PDB file of C-alpha atoms in Angstrom:
ATOM      1  CA  MET A 203     130.176 -85.153 -80.748  1.00 42.00           C
ATOM      2  CA  ALA A 204     126.618 -83.688 -82.382  1.00 46.00           C
ATOM      3  CA  THR A 205     126.984 -82.019 -86.229  1.00 44.00           C
ATOM      4  CA  ASP A 206     126.155 -78.690 -86.423  1.00 45.00           C
ATOM      5  CA  ASP A 207     123.402 -78.137 -88.903  1.00 48.00           C
ATOM      6  CA  LYS A 208     120.069 -77.289 -89.276  1.00 52.00           C
ATOM      7  CA  ARG A 209     118.192 -80.927 -89.181  1.00 55.00           C
ATOM      8  CA  ARG A 210     115.420 -80.964 -86.824  1.00 71.00           C
ATOM      9  CA  ALA A 211     117.457 -83.337 -84.448  1.00 81.00           C
ATOM     10  CA  HIS A 212     121.137 -83.467 -83.962  1.00 91.00           C
ATOM     11  CA  ARG A 213     123.198 -86.269 -85.733  1.00 93.00           C
ATOM     12  CA  TYR A 214     126.259 -87.747 -83.699  1.00 93.00           C
ATOM     13  CA  ASP A 215     129.003 -88.886 -85.019  1.00 94.00           C
ATOM     14  CA  VAL A 216     128.723 -92.539 -84.653  1.00 93.00           C
ATOM     15  CA  ASP A 217     130.758 -95.382 -85.845  1.00 93.00           C
ATOM     16  CA  LEU A 218     128.727 -98.720 -85.371  1.00 94.00           C
ATOM     17  CA  ALA A 219     127.706-102.026 -86.912  1.00 95.00           C
ATOM     18  CA  ALA A 220     124.355-102.398 -88.495  1.00 96.00           C
ATOM     19  CA  GLU A 221     122.627-104.865 -90.517  1.00 96.00           C
ATOM     20  CA  VAL A 222     119.673-103.785 -93.309  1.00 97.00           C
ATOM     21  CA  ARG A 223     117.256-106.203 -93.921  1.00 93.00           C
ATOM     22  CA  ILE A 224     115.695-106.145 -97.422  1.00 89.00           C
ATOM     23  CA  GLY A 225     113.205-109.386 -97.662  1.00 86.00           C
ATOM     24  CA  LYS A 226     115.613-112.664 -96.839  1.00 91.00           C
ATOM     25  CA  ARG A 227     118.724-110.445 -97.547  1.00 92.00           C
ATOM     26  CA  VAL A 228     120.992-109.314 -94.972  1.00 95.00           C
ATOM     27  CA  ILE A 229     123.367-106.456 -95.778  1.00 96.00           C
ATOM     28  CA  PRO A 230     126.132-105.254 -93.383  1.00 97.00           C
ATOM     29  CA  ALA A 231     126.727-101.909 -93.074  1.00 97.00           C
ATOM     30  CA  ARG A 232     128.874 -99.149 -90.798  1.00 96.00           C
ATOM     31  CA  THR A 233     126.962 -96.153 -88.979  1.00 96.00           C
ATOM     32  CA  LYS A 234     128.406 -92.526 -90.335  1.00 96.00           C
ATOM     33  CA  ASN A 235     126.075 -90.741 -87.684  1.00 96.00           C
ATOM     34  CA  LEU A 236     123.176 -90.954 -85.631  1.00 97.00           C
ATOM     35  CA  SER A 237     120.196 -89.445 -84.240  1.00 96.00           C
ATOM     36  CA  GLU A 238     116.572 -89.798 -82.694  1.00 95.00           C
ATOM     37  CA  THR A 239     115.126 -89.485 -86.791  1.00 96.00           C
ATOM     38  CA  GLY A 240     117.509 -91.103 -88.314  1.00 97.00           C
ATOM     39  CA  VAL A 241     120.638 -92.525 -89.213  1.00 98.00           C
ATOM     40  CA  CYS A 242     123.520 -92.129 -92.443  1.00 97.00           C
ATOM     41  CA  LEU A 243     124.643 -95.610 -93.326  1.00 97.00           C
ATOM     42  CA  GLU A 244     127.735 -96.583 -95.266  1.00 97.00           C
ATOM     43  CA  SER A 245     127.231-100.178 -97.253  1.00 97.00           C
ATOM     44  CA  PRO A 246     128.835-102.298-100.089  1.00 95.00           C
ATOM     45  CA  MET A 247     125.055-101.862-101.638  1.00 92.00           C
ATOM     46  CA  ALA A 248     122.887 -99.146-103.259  1.00 91.00           C
ATOM     47  CA  PHE A 249     119.633 -98.315-101.571  1.00 94.00           C
ATOM     48  CA  GLN A 250     116.832 -96.971-103.325  1.00 94.00           C
ATOM     49  CA  GLU A 251     115.505 -93.517-102.349  1.00 95.00           C
ATOM     50  CA  GLY A 252     112.133 -94.315-101.203  1.00 95.00           C
ATOM     51  CA  GLY A 253     112.671 -97.476-100.505  1.00 94.00           C
ATOM     52  CA  ILE A 254     111.608 -99.292 -96.730  1.00 93.00           C
ATOM     53  CA  LEU A 255     114.226-100.730 -95.212  1.00 94.00           C
ATOM     54  CA  ASP A 256     114.657-102.471 -91.497  1.00 96.00           C
ATOM     55  CA  VAL A 257     117.867-101.841 -89.712  1.00 97.00           C
ATOM     56  CA  ASN A 258     119.585-103.460 -87.240  1.00 96.00           C
ATOM     57  CA  LEU A 259     121.737-101.185 -84.469  1.00 96.00           C
ATOM     58  CA  ILE A 260     124.485-103.075 -83.038  1.00 94.00           C
ATOM     59  CA  LEU A 261     124.984-100.286 -79.866  1.00 92.00           C
ATOM     60  CA  THR A 262     128.224-100.260 -78.457  1.00 86.00           C
ATOM     61  CA  VAL A 263     129.339 -97.760 -75.245  1.00 76.00           C
ATOM     62  CA  ASP A 264     133.149 -97.351 -75.907  1.00 74.00           C
ATOM     63  CA  GLY A 265     133.241 -99.868 -78.556  1.00 77.00           C
ATOM     64  CA  ILE A 266     132.032-102.368 -76.389  1.00 79.00           C
ATOM     65  CA  GLU A 267     128.931-104.594 -77.593  1.00 78.00           C
ATOM     66  CA  ASP A 268     126.846-105.624 -74.385  1.00 72.00           C
ATOM     67  CA  VAL A 269     125.923-109.137 -75.847  1.00 76.00           C
ATOM     68  CA  SER A 270     123.272-109.271 -73.462  1.00 74.00           C
ATOM     69  CA  THR A 271     121.505-106.238 -74.929  1.00 79.00           C
ATOM     70  CA  PRO A 272     119.975-107.025 -78.867  1.00 88.00           C
ATOM     71  CA  PRO A 273     120.678-104.788 -81.240  1.00 93.00           C
ATOM     72  CA  LEU A 274     117.985-102.013 -81.675  1.00 96.00           C
ATOM     73  CA  GLU A 275     115.305-103.118 -85.079  1.00 96.00           C
ATOM     74  CA  LEU A 276     114.124-100.166 -86.518  1.00 97.00           C
ATOM     75  CA  GLY A 277     112.374 -99.186 -89.703  1.00 97.00           C
ATOM     76  CA  ALA A 278     113.252 -96.653 -92.016  1.00 97.00           C
ATOM     77  CA  SER A 279     112.819 -95.485 -95.477  1.00 96.00           C
ATOM     78  CA  VAL A 280     115.282 -94.069 -98.077  1.00 97.00           C
ATOM     79  CA  VAL A 281     115.745 -90.444 -97.830  1.00 97.00           C
ATOM     80  CA  TRP A 282     118.723 -90.285-100.308  1.00 96.00           C
ATOM     81  CA  SER A 283     121.811 -92.315-101.619  1.00 95.00           C
ATOM     82  CA  THR A 284     124.770 -91.529-103.134  1.00 94.00           C
ATOM     83  CA  PRO A 285     128.168 -93.054-104.431  1.00 91.00           C
ATOM     84  CA  GLY A 286     131.049 -93.388-101.821  1.00 84.00           C
ATOM     85  CA  ASN A 287     134.714 -94.073-101.621  1.00 82.00           C
ATOM     86  CA  ASP A 288     136.276 -97.459-102.434  1.00 83.00           C
ATOM     87  CA  ARG A 289     132.631 -99.148-103.935  1.00 85.00           C
ATOM     88  CA  ALA A 290     130.833 -98.544-101.079  1.00 92.00           C
ATOM     89  CA  HIS A 291     127.519 -96.676-101.000  1.00 95.00           C
ATOM     90  CA  ILE A 292     126.132 -93.467 -98.588  1.00 97.00           C
ATOM     91  CA  SER A 293     122.606 -93.447 -97.549  1.00 97.00           C
ATOM     92  CA  GLY A 294     120.572 -91.247 -95.227  1.00 97.00           C
ATOM     93  CA  LEU A 295     117.836 -92.994 -93.805  1.00 97.00           C
ATOM     94  CA  GLU A 296     115.030 -91.827 -92.036  1.00 97.00           C
ATOM     95  CA  PHE A 297     113.421 -93.925 -89.076  1.00 97.00           C
ATOM     96  CA  SER A 298     109.311 -95.338 -89.300  1.00 95.00           C
ATOM     97  CA  GLY A 299     107.166 -96.261 -87.116  1.00 91.00           C
ATOM     98  CA  ILE A 300     109.515 -96.686 -83.387  1.00 93.00           C
ATOM     99  CA  ASP A 301     107.168 -97.599 -80.920  1.00 95.00           C
ATOM    100  CA  ALA A 302     107.631 -95.555 -77.674  1.00 96.00           C
ATOM    101  CA  GLU A 303     110.185 -98.251 -75.832  1.00 95.00           C
ATOM    102  CA  LYS A 304     112.942 -98.704 -79.067  1.00 95.00           C
ATOM    103  CA  ALA A 305     112.674 -94.667 -78.807  1.00 95.00           C
ATOM    104  CA  GLY A 306     113.429 -94.957 -75.225  1.00 95.00           C
ATOM    105  CA  VAL A 307     116.498 -96.969 -76.515  1.00 94.00           C
ATOM    106  CA  LEU A 308     117.680 -94.590 -78.908  1.00 95.00           C
ATOM    107  CA  LYS A 309     117.446 -91.365 -77.071  1.00 94.00           C
ATOM    108  CA  GLY A 310     119.065 -93.094 -74.289  1.00 92.00           C
ATOM    109  CA  TYR A 311     122.241 -94.415 -76.233  1.00 92.00           C
ATOM    110  CA  LEU A 312     122.053 -91.015 -78.036  1.00 93.00           C
ATOM    111  CA  ALA A 313     122.330 -89.331 -74.210  1.00 92.00           C
ATOM    112  CA  LEU A 314     125.469 -91.695 -73.576  1.00 88.00           C
ATOM    113  CA  LEU A 315     127.116 -90.160 -76.412  1.00 87.00           C
ATOM    114  CA  ARG A 316     126.519 -86.323 -75.326  1.00 84.00           C
ATOM    115  CA  ASP A 317     128.594 -87.012 -72.183  1.00 72.00           C
TER     116      ASP A 317
END
């Protein structure tokens, strides 16, 4: 289901496993919503606003992961970050430097969520 706000891309509420890579560290995360231009993540770590991250999204359909499909690896910058519940942190990330192939995969996945 798409959220209705004034962003330039529709955001879809979706709970996916994700990993955030900062240098050699890998931080587990969950998506709260996803669009063609960014993602909202919940993680155990606060990310610095303006920071550049590598995000791996584990794309699933009806909660089922296709093991033959590798995670979607995207670069992103941290637009905002705030404390969440139970020691979690919520961060809004904007994707950057997405090549045409990855943009197509993301767009195709979001089309599945629309149906």
